[in-house]
Tab-separated table of N, CA and C in Angstrom:
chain	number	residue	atom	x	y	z
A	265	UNK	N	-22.207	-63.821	-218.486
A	265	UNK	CA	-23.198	-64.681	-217.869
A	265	UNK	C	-24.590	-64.177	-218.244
A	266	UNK	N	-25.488	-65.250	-219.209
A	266	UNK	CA	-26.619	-64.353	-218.862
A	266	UNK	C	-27.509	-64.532	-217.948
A	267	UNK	N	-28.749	-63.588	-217.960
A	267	UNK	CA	-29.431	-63.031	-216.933
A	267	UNK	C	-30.394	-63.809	-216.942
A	268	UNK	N	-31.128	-64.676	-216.352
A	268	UNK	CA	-32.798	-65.360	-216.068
A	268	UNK	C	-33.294	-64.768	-215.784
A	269	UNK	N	-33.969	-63.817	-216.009
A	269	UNK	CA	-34.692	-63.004	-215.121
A	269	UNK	C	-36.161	-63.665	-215.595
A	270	UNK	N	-36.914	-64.566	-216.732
A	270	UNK	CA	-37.686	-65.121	-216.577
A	270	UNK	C	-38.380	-65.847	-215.423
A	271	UNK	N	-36.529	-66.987	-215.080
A	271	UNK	CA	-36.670	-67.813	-213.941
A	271	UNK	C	-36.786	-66.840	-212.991
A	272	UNK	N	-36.507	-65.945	-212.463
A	272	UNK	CA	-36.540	-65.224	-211.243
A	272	UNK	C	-38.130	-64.482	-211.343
A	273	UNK	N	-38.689	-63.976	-212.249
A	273	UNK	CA	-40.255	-63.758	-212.324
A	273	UNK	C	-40.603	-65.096	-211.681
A	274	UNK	N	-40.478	-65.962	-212.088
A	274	UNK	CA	-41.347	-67.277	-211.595
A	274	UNK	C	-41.839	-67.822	-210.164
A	275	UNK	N	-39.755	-67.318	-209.674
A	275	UNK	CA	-39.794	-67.142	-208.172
A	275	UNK	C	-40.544	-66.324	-207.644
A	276	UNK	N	-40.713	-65.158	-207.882
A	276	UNK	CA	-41.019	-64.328	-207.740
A	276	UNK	C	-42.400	-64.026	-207.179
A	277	UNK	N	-43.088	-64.641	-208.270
A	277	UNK	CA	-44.701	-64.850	-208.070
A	277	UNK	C	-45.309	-65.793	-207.086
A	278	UNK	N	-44.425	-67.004	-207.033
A	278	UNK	CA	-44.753	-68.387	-206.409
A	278	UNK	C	-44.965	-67.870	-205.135
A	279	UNK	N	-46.297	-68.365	-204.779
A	279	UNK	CA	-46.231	-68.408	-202.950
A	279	UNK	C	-45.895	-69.842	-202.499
A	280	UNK	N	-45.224	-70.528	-203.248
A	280	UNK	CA	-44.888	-71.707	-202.344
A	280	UNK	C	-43.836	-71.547	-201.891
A	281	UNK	N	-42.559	-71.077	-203.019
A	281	UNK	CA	-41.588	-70.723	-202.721
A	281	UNK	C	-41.223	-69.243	-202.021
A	282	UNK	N	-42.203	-68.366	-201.522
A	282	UNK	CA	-42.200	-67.928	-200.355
A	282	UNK	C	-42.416	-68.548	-199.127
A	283	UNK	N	-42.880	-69.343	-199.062
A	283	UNK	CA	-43.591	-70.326	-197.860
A	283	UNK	C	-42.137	-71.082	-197.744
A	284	UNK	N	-41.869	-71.575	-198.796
A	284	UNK	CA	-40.300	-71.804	-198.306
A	284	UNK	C	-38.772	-71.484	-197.844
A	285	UNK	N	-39.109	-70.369	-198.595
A	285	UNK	CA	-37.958	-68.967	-198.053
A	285	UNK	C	-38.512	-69.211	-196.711
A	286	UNK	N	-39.579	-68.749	-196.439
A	286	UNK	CA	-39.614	-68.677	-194.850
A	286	UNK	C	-39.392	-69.496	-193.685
A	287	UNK	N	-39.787	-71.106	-194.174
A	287	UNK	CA	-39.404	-71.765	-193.551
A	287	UNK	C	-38.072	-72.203	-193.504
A	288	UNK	N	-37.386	-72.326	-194.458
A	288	UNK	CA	-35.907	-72.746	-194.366
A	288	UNK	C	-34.949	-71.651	-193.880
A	289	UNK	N	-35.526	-70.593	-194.353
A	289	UNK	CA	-34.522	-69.178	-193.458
A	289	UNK	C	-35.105	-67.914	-192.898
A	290	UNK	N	-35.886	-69.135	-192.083
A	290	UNK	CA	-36.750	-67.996	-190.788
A	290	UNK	C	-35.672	-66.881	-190.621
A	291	UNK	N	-34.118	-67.274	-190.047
A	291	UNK	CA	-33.605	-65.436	-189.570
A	291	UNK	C	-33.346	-64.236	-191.040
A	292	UNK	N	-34.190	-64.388	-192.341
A	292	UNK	CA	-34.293	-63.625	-192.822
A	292	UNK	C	-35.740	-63.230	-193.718
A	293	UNK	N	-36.561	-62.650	-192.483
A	293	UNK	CA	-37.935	-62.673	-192.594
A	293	UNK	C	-38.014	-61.900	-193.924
A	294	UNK	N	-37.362	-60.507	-194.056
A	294	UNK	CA	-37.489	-60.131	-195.354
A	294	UNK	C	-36.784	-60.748	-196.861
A	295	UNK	N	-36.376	-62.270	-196.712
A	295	UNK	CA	-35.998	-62.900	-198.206
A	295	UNK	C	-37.091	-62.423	-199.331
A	296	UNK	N	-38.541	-62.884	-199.018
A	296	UNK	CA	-39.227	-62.659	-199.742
A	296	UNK	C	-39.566	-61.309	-200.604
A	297	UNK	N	-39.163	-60.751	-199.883
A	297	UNK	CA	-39.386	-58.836	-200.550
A	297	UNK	C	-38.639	-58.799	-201.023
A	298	UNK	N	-37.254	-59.263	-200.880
A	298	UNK	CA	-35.767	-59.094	-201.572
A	298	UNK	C	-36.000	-59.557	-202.955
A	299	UNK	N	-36.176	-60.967	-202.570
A	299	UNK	CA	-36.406	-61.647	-204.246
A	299	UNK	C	-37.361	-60.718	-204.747
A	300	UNK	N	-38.427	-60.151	-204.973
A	300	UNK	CA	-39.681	-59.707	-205.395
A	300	UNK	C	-38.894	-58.169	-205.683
A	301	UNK	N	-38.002	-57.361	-205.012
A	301	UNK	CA	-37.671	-56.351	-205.373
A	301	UNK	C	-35.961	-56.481	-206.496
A	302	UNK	N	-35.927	-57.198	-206.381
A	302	UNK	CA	-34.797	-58.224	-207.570
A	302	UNK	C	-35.308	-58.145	-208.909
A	303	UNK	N	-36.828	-58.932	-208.751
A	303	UNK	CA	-37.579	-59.356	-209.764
A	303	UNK	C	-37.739	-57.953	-210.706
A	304	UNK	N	-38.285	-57.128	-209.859
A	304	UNK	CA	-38.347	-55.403	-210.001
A	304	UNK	C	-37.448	-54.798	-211.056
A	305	UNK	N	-36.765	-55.180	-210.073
A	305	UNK	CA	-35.160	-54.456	-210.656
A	305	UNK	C	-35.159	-54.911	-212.140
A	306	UNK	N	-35.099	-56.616	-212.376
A	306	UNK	CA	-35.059	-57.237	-213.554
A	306	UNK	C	-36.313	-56.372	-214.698
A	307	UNK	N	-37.149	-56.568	-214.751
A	307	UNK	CA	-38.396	-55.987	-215.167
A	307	UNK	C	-37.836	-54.652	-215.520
A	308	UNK	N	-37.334	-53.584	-214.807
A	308	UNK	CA	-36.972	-52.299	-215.226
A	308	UNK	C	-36.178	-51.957	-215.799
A	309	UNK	N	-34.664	-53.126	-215.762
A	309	UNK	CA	-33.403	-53.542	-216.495
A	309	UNK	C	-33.713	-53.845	-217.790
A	310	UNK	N	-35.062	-54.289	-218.019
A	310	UNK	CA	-35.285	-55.095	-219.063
A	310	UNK	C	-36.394	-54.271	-219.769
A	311	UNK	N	-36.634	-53.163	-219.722
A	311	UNK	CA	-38.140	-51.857	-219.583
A	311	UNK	C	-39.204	-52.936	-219.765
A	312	UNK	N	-39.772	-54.072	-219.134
A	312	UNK	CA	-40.815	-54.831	-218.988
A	312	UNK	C	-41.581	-53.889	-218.150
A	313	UNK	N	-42.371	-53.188	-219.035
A	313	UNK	CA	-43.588	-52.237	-217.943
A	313	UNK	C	-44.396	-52.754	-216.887
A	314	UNK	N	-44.870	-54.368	-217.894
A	314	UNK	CA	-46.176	-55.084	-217.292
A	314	UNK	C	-45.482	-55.566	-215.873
A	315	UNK	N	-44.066	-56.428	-216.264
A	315	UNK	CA	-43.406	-56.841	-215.016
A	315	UNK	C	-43.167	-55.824	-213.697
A	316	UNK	N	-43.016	-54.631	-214.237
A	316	UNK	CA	-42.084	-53.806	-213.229
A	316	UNK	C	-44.442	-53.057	-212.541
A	317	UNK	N	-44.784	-53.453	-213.609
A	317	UNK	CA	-46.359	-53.062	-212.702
A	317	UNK	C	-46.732	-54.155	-211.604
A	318	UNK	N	-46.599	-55.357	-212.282
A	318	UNK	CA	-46.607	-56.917	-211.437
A	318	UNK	C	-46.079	-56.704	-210.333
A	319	UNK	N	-44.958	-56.718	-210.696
A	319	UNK	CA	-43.671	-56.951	-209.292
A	319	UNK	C	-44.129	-55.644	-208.086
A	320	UNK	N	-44.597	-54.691	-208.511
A	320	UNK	CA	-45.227	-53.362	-207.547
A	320	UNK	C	-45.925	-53.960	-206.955
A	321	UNK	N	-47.034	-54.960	-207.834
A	321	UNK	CA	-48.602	-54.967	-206.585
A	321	UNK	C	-47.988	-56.212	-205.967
A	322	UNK	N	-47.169	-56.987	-206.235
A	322	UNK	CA	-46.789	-58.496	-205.137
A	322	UNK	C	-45.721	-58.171	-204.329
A	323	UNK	N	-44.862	-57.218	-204.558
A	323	UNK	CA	-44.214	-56.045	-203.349
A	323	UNK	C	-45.737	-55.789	-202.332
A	324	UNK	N	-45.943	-54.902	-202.679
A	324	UNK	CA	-46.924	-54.347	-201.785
A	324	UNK	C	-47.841	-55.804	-201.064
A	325	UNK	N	-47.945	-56.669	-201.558
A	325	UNK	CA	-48.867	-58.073	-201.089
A	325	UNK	C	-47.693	-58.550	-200.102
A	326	UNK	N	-46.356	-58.308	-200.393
A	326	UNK	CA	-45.523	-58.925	-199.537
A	326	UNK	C	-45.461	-58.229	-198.570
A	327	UNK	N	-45.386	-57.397	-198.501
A	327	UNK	CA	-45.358	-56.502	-197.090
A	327	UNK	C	-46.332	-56.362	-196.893
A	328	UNK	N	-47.436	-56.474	-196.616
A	328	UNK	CA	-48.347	-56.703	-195.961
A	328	UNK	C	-48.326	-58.044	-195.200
A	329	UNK	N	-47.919	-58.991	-195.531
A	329	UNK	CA	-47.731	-60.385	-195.298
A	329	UNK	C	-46.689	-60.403	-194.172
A	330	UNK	N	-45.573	-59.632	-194.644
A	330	UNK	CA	-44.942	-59.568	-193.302
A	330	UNK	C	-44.941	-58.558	-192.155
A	331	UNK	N	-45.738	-57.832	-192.538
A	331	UNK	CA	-46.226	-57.048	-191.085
A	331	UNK	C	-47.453	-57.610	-190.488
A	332	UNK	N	-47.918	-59.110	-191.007
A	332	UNK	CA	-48.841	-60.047	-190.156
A	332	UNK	C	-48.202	-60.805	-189.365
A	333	UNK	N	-46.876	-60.434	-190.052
A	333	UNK	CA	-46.023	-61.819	-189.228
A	333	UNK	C	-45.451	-61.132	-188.029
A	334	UNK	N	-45.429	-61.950	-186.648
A	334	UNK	CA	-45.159	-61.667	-185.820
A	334	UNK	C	-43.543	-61.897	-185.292
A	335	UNK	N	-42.905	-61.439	-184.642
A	335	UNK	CA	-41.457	-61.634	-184.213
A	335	UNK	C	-42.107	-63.620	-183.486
A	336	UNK	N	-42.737	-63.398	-182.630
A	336	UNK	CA	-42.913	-64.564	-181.998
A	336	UNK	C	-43.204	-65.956	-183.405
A	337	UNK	N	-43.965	-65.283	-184.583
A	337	UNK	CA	-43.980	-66.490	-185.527
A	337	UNK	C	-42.413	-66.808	-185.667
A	338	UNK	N	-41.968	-66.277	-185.694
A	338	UNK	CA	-40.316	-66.209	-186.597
A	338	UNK	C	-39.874	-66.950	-185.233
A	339	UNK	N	-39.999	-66.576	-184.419
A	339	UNK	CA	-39.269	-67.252	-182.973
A	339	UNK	C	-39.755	-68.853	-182.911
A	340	UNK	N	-41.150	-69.311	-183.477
A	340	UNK	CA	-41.505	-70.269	-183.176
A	340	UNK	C	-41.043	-71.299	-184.345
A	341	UNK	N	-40.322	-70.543	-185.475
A	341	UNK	CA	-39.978	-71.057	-186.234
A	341	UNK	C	-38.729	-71.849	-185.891
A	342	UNK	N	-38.005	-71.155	-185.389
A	342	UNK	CA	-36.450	-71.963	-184.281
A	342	UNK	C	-35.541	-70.561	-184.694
A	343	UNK	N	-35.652	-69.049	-184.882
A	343	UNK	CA	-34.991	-68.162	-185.209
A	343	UNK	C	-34.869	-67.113	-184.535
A	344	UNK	N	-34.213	-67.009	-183.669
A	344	UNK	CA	-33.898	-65.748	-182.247
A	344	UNK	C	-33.615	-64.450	-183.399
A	345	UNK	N	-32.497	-64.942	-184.076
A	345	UNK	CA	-32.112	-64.048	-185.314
A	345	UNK	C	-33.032	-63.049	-186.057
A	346	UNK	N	-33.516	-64.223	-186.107
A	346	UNK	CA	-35.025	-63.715	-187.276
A	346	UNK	C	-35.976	-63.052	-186.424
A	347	UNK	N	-36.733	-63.402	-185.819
A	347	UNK	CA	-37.050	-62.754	-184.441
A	347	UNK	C	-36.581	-61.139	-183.968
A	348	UNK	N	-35.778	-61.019	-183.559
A	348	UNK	CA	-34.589	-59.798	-183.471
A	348	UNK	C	-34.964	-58.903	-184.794
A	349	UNK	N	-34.647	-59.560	-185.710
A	349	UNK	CA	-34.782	-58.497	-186.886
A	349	UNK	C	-35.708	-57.828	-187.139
A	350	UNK	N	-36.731	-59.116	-187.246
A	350	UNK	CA	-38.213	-58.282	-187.719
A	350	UNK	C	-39.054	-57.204	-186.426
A	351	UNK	N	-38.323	-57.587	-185.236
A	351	UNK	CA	-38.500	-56.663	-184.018
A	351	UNK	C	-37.947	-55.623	-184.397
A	352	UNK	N	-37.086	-55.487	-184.989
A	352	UNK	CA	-36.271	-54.299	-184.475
A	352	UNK	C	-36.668	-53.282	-185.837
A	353	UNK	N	-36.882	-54.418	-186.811
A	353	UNK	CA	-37.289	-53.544	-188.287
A	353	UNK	C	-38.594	-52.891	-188.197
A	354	UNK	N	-39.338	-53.657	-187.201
A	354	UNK	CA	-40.751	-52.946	-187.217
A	354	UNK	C	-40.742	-51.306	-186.313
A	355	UNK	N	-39.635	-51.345	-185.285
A	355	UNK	CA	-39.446	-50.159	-184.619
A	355	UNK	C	-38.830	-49.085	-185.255
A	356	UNK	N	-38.044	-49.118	-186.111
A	356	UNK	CA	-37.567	-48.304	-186.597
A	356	UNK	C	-38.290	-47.124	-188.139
A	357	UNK	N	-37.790	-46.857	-188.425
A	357	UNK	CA	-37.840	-46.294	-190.258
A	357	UNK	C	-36.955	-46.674	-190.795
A	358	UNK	N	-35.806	-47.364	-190.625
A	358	UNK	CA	-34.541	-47.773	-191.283
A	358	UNK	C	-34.844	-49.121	-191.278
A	359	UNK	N	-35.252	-49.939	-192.045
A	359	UNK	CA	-35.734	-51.495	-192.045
A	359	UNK	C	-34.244	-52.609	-193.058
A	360	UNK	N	-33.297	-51.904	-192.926
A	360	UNK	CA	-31.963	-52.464	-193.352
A	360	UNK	C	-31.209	-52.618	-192.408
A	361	UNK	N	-31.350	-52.497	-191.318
A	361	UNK	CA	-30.432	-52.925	-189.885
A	361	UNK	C	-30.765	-54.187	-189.725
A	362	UNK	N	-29.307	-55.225	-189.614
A	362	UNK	CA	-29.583	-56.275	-189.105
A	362	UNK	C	-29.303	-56.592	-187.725
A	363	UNK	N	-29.561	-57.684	-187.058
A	363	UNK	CA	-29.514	-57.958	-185.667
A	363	UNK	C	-28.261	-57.950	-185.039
A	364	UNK	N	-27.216	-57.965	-185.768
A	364	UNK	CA	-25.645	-57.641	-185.223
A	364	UNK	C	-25.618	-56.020	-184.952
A	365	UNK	N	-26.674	-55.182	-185.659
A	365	UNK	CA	-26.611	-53.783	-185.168
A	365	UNK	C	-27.651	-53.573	-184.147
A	366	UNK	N	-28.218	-54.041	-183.542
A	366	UNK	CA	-28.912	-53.684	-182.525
A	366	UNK	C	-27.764	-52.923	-181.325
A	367	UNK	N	-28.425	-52.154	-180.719
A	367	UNK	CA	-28.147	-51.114	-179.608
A	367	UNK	C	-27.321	-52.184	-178.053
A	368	UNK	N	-26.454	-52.461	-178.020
A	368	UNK	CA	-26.414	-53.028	-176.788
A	368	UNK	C	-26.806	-52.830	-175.475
């Protein structure tokens, strides 16, 4: 199978299609970093220096973006899920726990 990793730069960059990750799957506030650290991956798979420099500074733009975002945005979005997560990711140092692992 081969690899797009062109098409996935593209994603990558787009803030629309972050704006849409977010809206269509509010309970996974971090999609956007995922794709963008994908993109990464691709870029370094591929020794694209410029990409794997790119994909660093719109990482770093993404997280910033979502530590503006509030649990209550994500809640107002219609996502208890999503909500939960980004609560619980912001408390911790381990930001890979999902909301089925929360503490009962």
């Amino acid at each position: 199978m081969a690899k797009r990793w062109q098409e996935l730069y593209e994603l990558a960059r787009n803030q629309e299609f972050v704006t849409a990750q977010r809206q269509h799957l509010p309970e996974q506030p971090d999609l956007p970093l995922k794709t963008v650290q994908i993109a990464l991956s691709g870029a370094a798979e591929t020794d694209n220096a410029g990409g794997m420099a790119e994909f660093l500074l719109v990482h770093a733009e993404r997280v910033m973006q979502v530590a503006q975002e509030s649990p209550l945005d994500i809640l107002r979005l219609g996502s208890i899920d999503g909500a939960l997560a980004l609560a619980w990711n912001a408390t911790t140092n381990d930001g890979n726990l999902s909301p089925d692992e929360l503490p009962q």
